[in-house]
Short mmCIF file of C-alpha atoms in Angstrom, two decimals:
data_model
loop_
_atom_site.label_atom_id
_atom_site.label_comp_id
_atom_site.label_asym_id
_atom_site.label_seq_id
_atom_site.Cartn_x
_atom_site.Cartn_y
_atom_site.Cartn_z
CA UNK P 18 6.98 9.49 5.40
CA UNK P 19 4.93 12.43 4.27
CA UNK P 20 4.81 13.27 0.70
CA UNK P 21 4.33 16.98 0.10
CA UNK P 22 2.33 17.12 -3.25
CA UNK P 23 -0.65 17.65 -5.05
CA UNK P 24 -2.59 15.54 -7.32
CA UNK P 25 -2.40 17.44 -10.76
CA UNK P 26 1.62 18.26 -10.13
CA UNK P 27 3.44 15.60 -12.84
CA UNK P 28 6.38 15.78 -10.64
CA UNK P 29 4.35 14.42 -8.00
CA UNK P 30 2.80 12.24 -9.79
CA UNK P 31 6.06 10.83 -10.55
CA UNK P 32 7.20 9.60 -6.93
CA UNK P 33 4.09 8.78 -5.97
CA UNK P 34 4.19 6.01 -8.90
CA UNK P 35 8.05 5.41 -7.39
CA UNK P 36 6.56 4.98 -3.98
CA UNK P 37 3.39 2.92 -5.21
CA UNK P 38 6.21 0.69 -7.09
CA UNK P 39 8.94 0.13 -4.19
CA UNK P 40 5.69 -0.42 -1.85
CA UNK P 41 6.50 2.09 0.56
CA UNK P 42 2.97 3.45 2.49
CA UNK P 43 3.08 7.62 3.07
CA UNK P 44 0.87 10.13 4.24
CA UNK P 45 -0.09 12.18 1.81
CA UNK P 46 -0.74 15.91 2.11
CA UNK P 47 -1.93 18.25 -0.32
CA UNK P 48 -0.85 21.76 -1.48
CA UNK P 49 -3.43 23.52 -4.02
CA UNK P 50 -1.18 24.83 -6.81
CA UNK P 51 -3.81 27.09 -8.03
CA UNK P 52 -4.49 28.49 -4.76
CA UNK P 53 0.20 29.26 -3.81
CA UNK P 54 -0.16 26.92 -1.03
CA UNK P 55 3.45 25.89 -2.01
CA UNK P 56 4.68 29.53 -1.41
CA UNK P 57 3.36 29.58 2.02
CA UNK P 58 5.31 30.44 4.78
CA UNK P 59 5.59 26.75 6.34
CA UNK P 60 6.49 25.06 2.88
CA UNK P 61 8.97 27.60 2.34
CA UNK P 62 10.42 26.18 5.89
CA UNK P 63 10.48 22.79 5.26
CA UNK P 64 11.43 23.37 1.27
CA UNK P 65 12.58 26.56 0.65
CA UNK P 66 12.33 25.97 -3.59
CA UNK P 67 8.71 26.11 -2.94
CA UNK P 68 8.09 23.90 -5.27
CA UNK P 69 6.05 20.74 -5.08
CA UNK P 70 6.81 17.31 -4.27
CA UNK P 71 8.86 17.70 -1.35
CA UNK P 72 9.25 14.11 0.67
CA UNK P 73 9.38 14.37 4.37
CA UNK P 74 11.34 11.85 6.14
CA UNK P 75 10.29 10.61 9.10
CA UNK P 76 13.54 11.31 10.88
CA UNK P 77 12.48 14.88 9.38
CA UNK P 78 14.74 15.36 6.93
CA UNK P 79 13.65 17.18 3.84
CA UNK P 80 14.16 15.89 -0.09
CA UNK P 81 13.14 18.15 -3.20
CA UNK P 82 13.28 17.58 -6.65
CA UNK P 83 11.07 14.60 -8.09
CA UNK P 84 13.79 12.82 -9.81
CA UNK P 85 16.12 13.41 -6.56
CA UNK P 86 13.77 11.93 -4.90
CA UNK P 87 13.35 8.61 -6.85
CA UNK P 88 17.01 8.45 -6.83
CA UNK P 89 17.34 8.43 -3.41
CA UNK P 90 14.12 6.18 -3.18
CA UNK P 91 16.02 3.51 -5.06
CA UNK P 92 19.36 3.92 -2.84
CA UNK P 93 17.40 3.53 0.26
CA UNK P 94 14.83 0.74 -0.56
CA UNK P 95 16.60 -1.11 -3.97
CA UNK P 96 13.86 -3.38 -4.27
CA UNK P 97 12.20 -3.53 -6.62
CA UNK P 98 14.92 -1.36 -8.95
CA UNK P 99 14.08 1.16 -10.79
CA UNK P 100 16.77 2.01 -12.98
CA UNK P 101 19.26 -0.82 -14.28
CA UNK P 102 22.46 -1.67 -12.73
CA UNK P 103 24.76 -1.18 -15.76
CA UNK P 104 26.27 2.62 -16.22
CA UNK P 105 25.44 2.61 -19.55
CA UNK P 106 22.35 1.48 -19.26
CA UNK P 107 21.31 3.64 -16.17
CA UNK P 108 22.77 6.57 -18.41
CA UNK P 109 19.98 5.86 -21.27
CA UNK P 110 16.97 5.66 -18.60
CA UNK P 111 18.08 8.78 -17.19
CA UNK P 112 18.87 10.95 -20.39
CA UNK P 113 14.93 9.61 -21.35
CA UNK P 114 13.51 10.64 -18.29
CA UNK P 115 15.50 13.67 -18.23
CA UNK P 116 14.67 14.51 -21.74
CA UNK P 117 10.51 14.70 -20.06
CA UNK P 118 11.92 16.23 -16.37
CA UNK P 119 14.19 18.76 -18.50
CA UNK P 120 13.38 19.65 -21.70
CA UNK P 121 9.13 19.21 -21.37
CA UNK P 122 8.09 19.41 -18.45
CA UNK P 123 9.47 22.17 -17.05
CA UNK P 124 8.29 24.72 -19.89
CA UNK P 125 4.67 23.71 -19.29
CA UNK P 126 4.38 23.64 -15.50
CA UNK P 127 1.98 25.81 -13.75
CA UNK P 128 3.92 28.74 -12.99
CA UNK P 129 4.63 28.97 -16.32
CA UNK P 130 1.81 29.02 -17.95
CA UNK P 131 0.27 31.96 -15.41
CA UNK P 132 3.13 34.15 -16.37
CA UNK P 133 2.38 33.61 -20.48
CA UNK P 134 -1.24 34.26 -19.11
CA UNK P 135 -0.92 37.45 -16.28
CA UNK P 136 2.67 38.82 -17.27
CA UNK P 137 2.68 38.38 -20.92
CA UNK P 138 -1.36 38.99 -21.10
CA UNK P 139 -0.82 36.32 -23.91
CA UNK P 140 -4.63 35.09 -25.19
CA UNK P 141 -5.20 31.24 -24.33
CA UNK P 142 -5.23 30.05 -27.43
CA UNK P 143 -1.57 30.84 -27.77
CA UNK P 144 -0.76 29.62 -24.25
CA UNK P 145 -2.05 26.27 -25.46
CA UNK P 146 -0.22 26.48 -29.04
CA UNK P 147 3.28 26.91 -26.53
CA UNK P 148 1.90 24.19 -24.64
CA UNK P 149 1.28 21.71 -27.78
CA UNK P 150 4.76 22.94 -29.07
CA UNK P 151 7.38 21.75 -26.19
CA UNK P 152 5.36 18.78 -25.65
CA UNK P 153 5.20 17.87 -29.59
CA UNK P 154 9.12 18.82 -29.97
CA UNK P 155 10.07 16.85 -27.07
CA UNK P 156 8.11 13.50 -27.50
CA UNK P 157 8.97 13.74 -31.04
CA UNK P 158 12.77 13.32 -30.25
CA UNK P 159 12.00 10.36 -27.82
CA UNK P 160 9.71 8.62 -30.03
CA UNK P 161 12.44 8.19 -32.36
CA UNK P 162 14.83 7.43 -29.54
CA UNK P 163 12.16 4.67 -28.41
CA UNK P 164 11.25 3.17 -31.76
CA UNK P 165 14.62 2.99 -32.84
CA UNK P 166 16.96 1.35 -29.76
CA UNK P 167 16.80 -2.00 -29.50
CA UNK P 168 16.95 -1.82 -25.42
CA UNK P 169 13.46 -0.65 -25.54
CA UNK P 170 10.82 -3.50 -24.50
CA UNK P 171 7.79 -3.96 -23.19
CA UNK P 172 8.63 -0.43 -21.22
CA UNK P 173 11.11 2.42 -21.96
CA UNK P 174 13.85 0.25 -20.76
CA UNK P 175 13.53 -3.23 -21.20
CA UNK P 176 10.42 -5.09 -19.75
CA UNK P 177 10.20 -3.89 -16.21
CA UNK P 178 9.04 -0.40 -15.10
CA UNK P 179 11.50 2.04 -14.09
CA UNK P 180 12.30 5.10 -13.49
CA UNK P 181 12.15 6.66 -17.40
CA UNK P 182 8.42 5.12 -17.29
CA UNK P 183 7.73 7.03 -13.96
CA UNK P 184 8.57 10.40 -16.05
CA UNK P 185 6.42 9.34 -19.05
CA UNK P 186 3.33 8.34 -17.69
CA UNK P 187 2.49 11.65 -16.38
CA UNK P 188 3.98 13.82 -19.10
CA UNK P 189 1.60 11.62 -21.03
CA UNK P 190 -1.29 12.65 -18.81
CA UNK P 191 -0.61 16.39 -18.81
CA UNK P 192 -0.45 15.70 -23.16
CA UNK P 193 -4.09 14.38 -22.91
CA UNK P 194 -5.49 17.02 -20.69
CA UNK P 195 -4.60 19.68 -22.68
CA UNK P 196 -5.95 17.51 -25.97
CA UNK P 197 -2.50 17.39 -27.71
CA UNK P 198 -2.76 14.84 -31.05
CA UNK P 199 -0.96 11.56 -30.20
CA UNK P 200 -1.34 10.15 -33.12
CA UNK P 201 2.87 10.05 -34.61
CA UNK P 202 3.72 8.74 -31.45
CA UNK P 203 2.53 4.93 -31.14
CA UNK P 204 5.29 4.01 -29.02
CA UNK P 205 4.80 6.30 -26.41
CA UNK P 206 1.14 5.20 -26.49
CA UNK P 207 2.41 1.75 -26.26
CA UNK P 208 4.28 2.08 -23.36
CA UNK P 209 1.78 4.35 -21.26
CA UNK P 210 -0.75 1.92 -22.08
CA UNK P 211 1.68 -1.24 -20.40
CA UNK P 212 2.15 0.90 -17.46
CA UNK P 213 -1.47 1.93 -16.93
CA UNK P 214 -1.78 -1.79 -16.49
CA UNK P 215 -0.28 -2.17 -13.69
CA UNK P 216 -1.85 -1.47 -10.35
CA UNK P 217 1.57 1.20 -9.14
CA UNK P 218 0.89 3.60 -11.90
CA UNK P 219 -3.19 3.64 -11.54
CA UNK P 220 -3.27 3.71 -7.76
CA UNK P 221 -0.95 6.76 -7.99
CA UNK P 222 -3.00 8.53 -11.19
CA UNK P 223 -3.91 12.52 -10.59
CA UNK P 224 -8.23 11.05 -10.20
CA UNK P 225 -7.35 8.75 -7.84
CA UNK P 226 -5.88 10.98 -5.11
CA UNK P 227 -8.10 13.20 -1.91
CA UNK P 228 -8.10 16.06 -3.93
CA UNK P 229 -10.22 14.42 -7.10
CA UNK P 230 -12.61 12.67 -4.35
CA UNK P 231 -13.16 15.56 -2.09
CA UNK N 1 35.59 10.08 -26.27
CA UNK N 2 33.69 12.92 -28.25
CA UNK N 3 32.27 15.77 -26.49
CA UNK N 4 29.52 17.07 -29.32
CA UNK N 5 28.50 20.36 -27.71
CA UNK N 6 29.03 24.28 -28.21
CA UNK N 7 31.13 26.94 -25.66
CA UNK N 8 27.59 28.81 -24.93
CA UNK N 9 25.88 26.24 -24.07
CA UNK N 10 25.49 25.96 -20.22
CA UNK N 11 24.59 22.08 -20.33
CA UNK N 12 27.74 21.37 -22.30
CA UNK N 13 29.79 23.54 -20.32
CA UNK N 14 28.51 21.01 -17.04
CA UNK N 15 29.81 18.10 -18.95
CA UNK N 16 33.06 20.11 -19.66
CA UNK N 17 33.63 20.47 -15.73
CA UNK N 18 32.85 16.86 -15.04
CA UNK N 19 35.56 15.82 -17.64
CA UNK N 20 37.70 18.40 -16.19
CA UNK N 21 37.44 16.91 -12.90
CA UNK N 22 38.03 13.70 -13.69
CA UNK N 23 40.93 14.22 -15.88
CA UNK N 24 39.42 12.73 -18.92
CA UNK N 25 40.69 13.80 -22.70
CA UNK N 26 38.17 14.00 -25.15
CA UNK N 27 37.75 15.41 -28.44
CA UNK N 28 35.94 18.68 -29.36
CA UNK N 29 33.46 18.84 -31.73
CA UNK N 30 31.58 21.82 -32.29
CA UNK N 31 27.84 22.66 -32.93
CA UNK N 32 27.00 26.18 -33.67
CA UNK N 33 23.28 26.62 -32.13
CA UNK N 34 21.91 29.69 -33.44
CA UNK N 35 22.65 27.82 -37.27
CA UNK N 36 20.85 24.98 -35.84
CA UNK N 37 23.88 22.51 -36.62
CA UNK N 38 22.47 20.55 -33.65
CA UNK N 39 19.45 19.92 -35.41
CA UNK N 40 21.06 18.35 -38.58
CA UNK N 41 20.27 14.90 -39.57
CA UNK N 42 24.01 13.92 -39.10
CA UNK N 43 23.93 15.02 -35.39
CA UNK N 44 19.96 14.04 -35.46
CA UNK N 45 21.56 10.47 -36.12
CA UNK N 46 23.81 10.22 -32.92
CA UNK N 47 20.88 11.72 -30.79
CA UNK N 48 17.47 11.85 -32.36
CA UNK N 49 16.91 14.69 -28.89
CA UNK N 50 18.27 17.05 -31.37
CA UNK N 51 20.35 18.68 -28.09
CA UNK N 52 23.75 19.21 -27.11
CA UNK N 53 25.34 18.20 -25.06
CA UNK N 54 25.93 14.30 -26.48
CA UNK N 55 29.12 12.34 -25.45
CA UNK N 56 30.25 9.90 -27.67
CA UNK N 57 32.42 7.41 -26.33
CA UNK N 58 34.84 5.16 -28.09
CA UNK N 59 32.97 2.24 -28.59
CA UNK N 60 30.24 4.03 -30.38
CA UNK N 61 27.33 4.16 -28.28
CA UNK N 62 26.26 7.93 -27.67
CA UNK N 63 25.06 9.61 -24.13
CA UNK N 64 22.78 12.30 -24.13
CA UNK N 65 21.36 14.96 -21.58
CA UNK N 66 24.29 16.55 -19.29
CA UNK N 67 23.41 15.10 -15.90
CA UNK N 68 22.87 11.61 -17.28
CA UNK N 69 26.47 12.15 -18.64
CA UNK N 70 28.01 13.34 -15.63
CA UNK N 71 26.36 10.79 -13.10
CA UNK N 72 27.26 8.53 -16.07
CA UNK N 73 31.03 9.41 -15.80
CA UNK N 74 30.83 8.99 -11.91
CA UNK N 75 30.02 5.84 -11.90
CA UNK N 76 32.44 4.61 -14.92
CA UNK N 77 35.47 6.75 -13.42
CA UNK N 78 34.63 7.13 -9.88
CA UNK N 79 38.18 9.22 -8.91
CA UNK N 80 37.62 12.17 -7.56
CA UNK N 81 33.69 11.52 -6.79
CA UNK N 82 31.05 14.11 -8.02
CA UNK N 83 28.72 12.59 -5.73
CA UNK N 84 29.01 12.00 -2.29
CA UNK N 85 28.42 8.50 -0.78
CA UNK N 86 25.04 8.85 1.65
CA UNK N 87 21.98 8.70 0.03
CA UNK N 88 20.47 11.52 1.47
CA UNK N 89 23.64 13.43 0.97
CA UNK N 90 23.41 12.49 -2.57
CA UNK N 91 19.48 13.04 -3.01
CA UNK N 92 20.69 17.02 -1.27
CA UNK N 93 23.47 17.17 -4.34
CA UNK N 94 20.60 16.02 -6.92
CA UNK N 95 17.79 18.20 -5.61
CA UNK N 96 20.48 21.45 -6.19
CA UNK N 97 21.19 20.38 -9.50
CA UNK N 98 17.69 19.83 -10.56
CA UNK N 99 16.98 22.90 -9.16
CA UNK N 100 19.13 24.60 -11.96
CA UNK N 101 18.67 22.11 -14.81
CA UNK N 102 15.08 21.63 -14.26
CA UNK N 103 13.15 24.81 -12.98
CA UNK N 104 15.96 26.92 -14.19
CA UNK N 105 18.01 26.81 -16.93
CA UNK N 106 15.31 25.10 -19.43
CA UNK N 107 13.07 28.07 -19.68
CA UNK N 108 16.04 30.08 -20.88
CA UNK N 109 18.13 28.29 -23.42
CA UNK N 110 18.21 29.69 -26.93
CA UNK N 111 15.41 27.81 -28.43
CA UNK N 112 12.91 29.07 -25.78
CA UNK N 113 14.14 32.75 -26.23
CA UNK N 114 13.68 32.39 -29.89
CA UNK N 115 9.94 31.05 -29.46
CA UNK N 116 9.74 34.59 -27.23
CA UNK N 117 11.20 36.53 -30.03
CA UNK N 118 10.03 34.82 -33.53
CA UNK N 119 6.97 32.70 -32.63
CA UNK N 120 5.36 35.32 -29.61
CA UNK N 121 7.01 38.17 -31.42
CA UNK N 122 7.70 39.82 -27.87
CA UNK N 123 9.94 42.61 -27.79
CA UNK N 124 13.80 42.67 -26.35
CA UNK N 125 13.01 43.64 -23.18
CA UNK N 126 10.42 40.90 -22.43
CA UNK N 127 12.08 38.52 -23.71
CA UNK N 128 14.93 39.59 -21.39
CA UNK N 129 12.64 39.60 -18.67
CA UNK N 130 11.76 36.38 -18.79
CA UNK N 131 15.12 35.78 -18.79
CA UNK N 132 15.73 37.79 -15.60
CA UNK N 133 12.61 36.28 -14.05
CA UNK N 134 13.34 32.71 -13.90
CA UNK N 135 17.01 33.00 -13.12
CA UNK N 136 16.27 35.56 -10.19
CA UNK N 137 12.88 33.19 -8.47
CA UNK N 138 15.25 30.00 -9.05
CA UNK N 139 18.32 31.96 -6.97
CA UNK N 140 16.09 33.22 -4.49
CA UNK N 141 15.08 29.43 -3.49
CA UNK N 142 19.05 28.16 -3.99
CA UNK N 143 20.28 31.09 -2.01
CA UNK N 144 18.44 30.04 1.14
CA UNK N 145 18.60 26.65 0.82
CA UNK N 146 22.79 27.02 0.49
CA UNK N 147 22.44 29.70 3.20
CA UNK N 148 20.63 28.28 5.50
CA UNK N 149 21.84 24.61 5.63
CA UNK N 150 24.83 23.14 7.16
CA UNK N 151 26.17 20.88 4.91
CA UNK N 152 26.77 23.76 2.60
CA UNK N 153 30.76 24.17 2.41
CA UNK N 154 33.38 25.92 0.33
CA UNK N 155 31.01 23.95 -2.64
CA UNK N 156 27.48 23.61 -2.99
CA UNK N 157 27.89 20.70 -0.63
CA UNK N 158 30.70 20.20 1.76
CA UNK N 159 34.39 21.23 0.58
CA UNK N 160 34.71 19.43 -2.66
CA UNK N 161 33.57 20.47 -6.15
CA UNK N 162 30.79 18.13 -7.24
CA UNK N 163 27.95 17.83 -9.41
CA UNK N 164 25.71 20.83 -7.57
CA UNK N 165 29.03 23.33 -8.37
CA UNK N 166 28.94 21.81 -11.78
CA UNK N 167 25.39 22.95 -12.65
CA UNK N 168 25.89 26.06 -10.51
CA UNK N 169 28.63 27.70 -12.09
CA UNK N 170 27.30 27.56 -15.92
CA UNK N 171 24.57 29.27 -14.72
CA UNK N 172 25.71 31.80 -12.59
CA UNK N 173 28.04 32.57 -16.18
CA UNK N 174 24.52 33.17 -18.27
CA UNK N 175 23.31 34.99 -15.39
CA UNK N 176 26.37 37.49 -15.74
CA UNK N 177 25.90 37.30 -19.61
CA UNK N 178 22.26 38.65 -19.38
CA UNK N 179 23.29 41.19 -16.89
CA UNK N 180 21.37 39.26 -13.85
CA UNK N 181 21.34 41.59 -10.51
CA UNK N 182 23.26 38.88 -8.02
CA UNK N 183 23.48 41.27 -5.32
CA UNK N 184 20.51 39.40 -3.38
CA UNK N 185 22.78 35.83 -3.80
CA UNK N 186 26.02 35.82 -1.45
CA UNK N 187 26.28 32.65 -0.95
CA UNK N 188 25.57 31.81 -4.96
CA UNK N 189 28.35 34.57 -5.57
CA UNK N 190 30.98 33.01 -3.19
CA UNK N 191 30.97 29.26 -4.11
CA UNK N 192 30.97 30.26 -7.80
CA UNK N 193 34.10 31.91 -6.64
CA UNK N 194 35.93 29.23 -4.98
CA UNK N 195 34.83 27.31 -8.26
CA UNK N 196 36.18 29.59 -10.35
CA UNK N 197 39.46 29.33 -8.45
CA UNK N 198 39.82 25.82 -9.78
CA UNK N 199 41.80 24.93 -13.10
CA UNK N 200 38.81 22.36 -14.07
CA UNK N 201 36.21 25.03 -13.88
CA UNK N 202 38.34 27.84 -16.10
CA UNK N 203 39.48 25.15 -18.70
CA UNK N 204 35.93 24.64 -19.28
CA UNK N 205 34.12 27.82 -19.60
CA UNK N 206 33.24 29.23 -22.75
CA UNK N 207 35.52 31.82 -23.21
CA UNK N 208 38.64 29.02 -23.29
CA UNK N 209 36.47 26.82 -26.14
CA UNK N 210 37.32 27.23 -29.70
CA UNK N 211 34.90 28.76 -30.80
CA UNK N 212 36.05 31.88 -28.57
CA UNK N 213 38.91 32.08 -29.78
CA UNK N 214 37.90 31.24 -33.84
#
């Protein structure tokens, strides 16, 4: 398997934890955000969102979408699981991990930010308030959801890792890069801090990977 | 069940669909978003998200975020399927969908065009676009990957509606509500057609909600 990615993406970040957890070895190959290597001609061909990760197969077949990916992951190599194997319990870690994949993450990507930035000419400092705001809206909704549900544990769902955890982690990173205050959200801290513990999540961390050695 | 959503919102017209499709009866409750109903403490209370769609069922417990719901509903009423059986025909379905919910549709719901308008005090016709911009680079990348691969049907994948069609559709309708150029997007054009041909698609879209017809 080849895993199309880079080492800042989240979304990449996120199956490379899934891939670190189920075990599975890949080759790893990097695309520069900064630089468009995703819009280049022979991404385009083999994903034609142009949008990093993209997981090659090695009978060649193509899979987008980070939480597509992990899905499919966990369909094609269920062990260890990463999401539980009752429906309403599999619909909780995926409306928390969708809550990060669609209603954070997605507002504070790259692309986004350099049209605030070269389109909208908006200064940096209010590129980084819009930045603070989607990611203070959005974990303050899921801390609540968190702190309040008794099916929380040790991680977002109960006390193994899974696939709500794999979205966290990084949104968590990108929070702390870009200095956004913590503080009124313990049990997100909680949780990132009982993943970071474990080997999966660390090995697959944004300074562990080519780019941050080369 | 209780479907707590609103007739313009594209997420809760998805769940809509799904219940359409699988011939489910549930009760309509309304939110009106630009009043912010969804972000009352009653609602706040059944889904601390703050978000519509949420699907209450009977026993109580409450589902948020719409493809949580739907793959939710597929597995608890799996007749007809909105996902096929294969994994990597399923992670293809997924990846489509995500393609809409996530690098789509989230940077142009109403509380991101009022953080354009009220917070970044852009004018109209930035704001709208934005709008234009994100639908238009998102279709450009679905259009050739539905073009250009053969598993593509009368649907989004193969020749039965599923969960692809279901995001596809709501957002082909804002597309048309914002006046979106889809001249470049045949294929995006013509499977929203054959959708539209379909009595689960029309029950559900916002112009048959009551709120339309208040």
């Amino acid at each position: 398997m080849k895993l199309h990615n880079f080492n800042l993406s989240s979304a990449s970040y996120r199956v490379r934890i899934a891939l670190e957890l189920k075990g599975l070895a890949y080759e790893y190959v990097s695309y520069v955000l900064r630089r468009g290597d995703q819009r280049s001609d022979g991404f385009l061909k083999l994903n034609p969102q142009g949008l990093v990760p993209a997981l090659e197969l090695d009978g060649g077949t193509v899979l987008a979408q980070s939480a597509a990916i992990i899905e499919y992951l966990d369909e094609a190599h269920p062990n260890p699981p990463l999401l539980p194997k009752k429906p309403l319990a599999r619909a909780r870690v995926r409306a928390i991990a969708q809550a990060i994949c669609c209603d954070i993450h997605p507002l504070n990507n790259l692309r986004v930010l350099k049209y605030l930035s070269n389109e909208l000419a908006l200064p940096d400092e209010v590129r980084d308030r819009w930045y603070h705001h989607w990611i203070t809206v959005g974990f303050e909704g899921l801390e609540k959801q968190l702190a309040g549900e008794p099916e929380t544990g040790r991680f977002c769902h109960g006390d193994t890792p899974g696939l709500a955890d794999i979205c966290l982690v990084p949104q968590v990173t990108n929070a702390r890069r870009f200095n956004v205050d913590l503080a009124s959200f313990p049990t997100i801290r909680r949780i990132d801090e009982a993943c970071m513990a474990l080997p999966a999540f660390t090995a697959a961390a944004p300074e562990n990977q080519p780019e941050a050695k080369a």
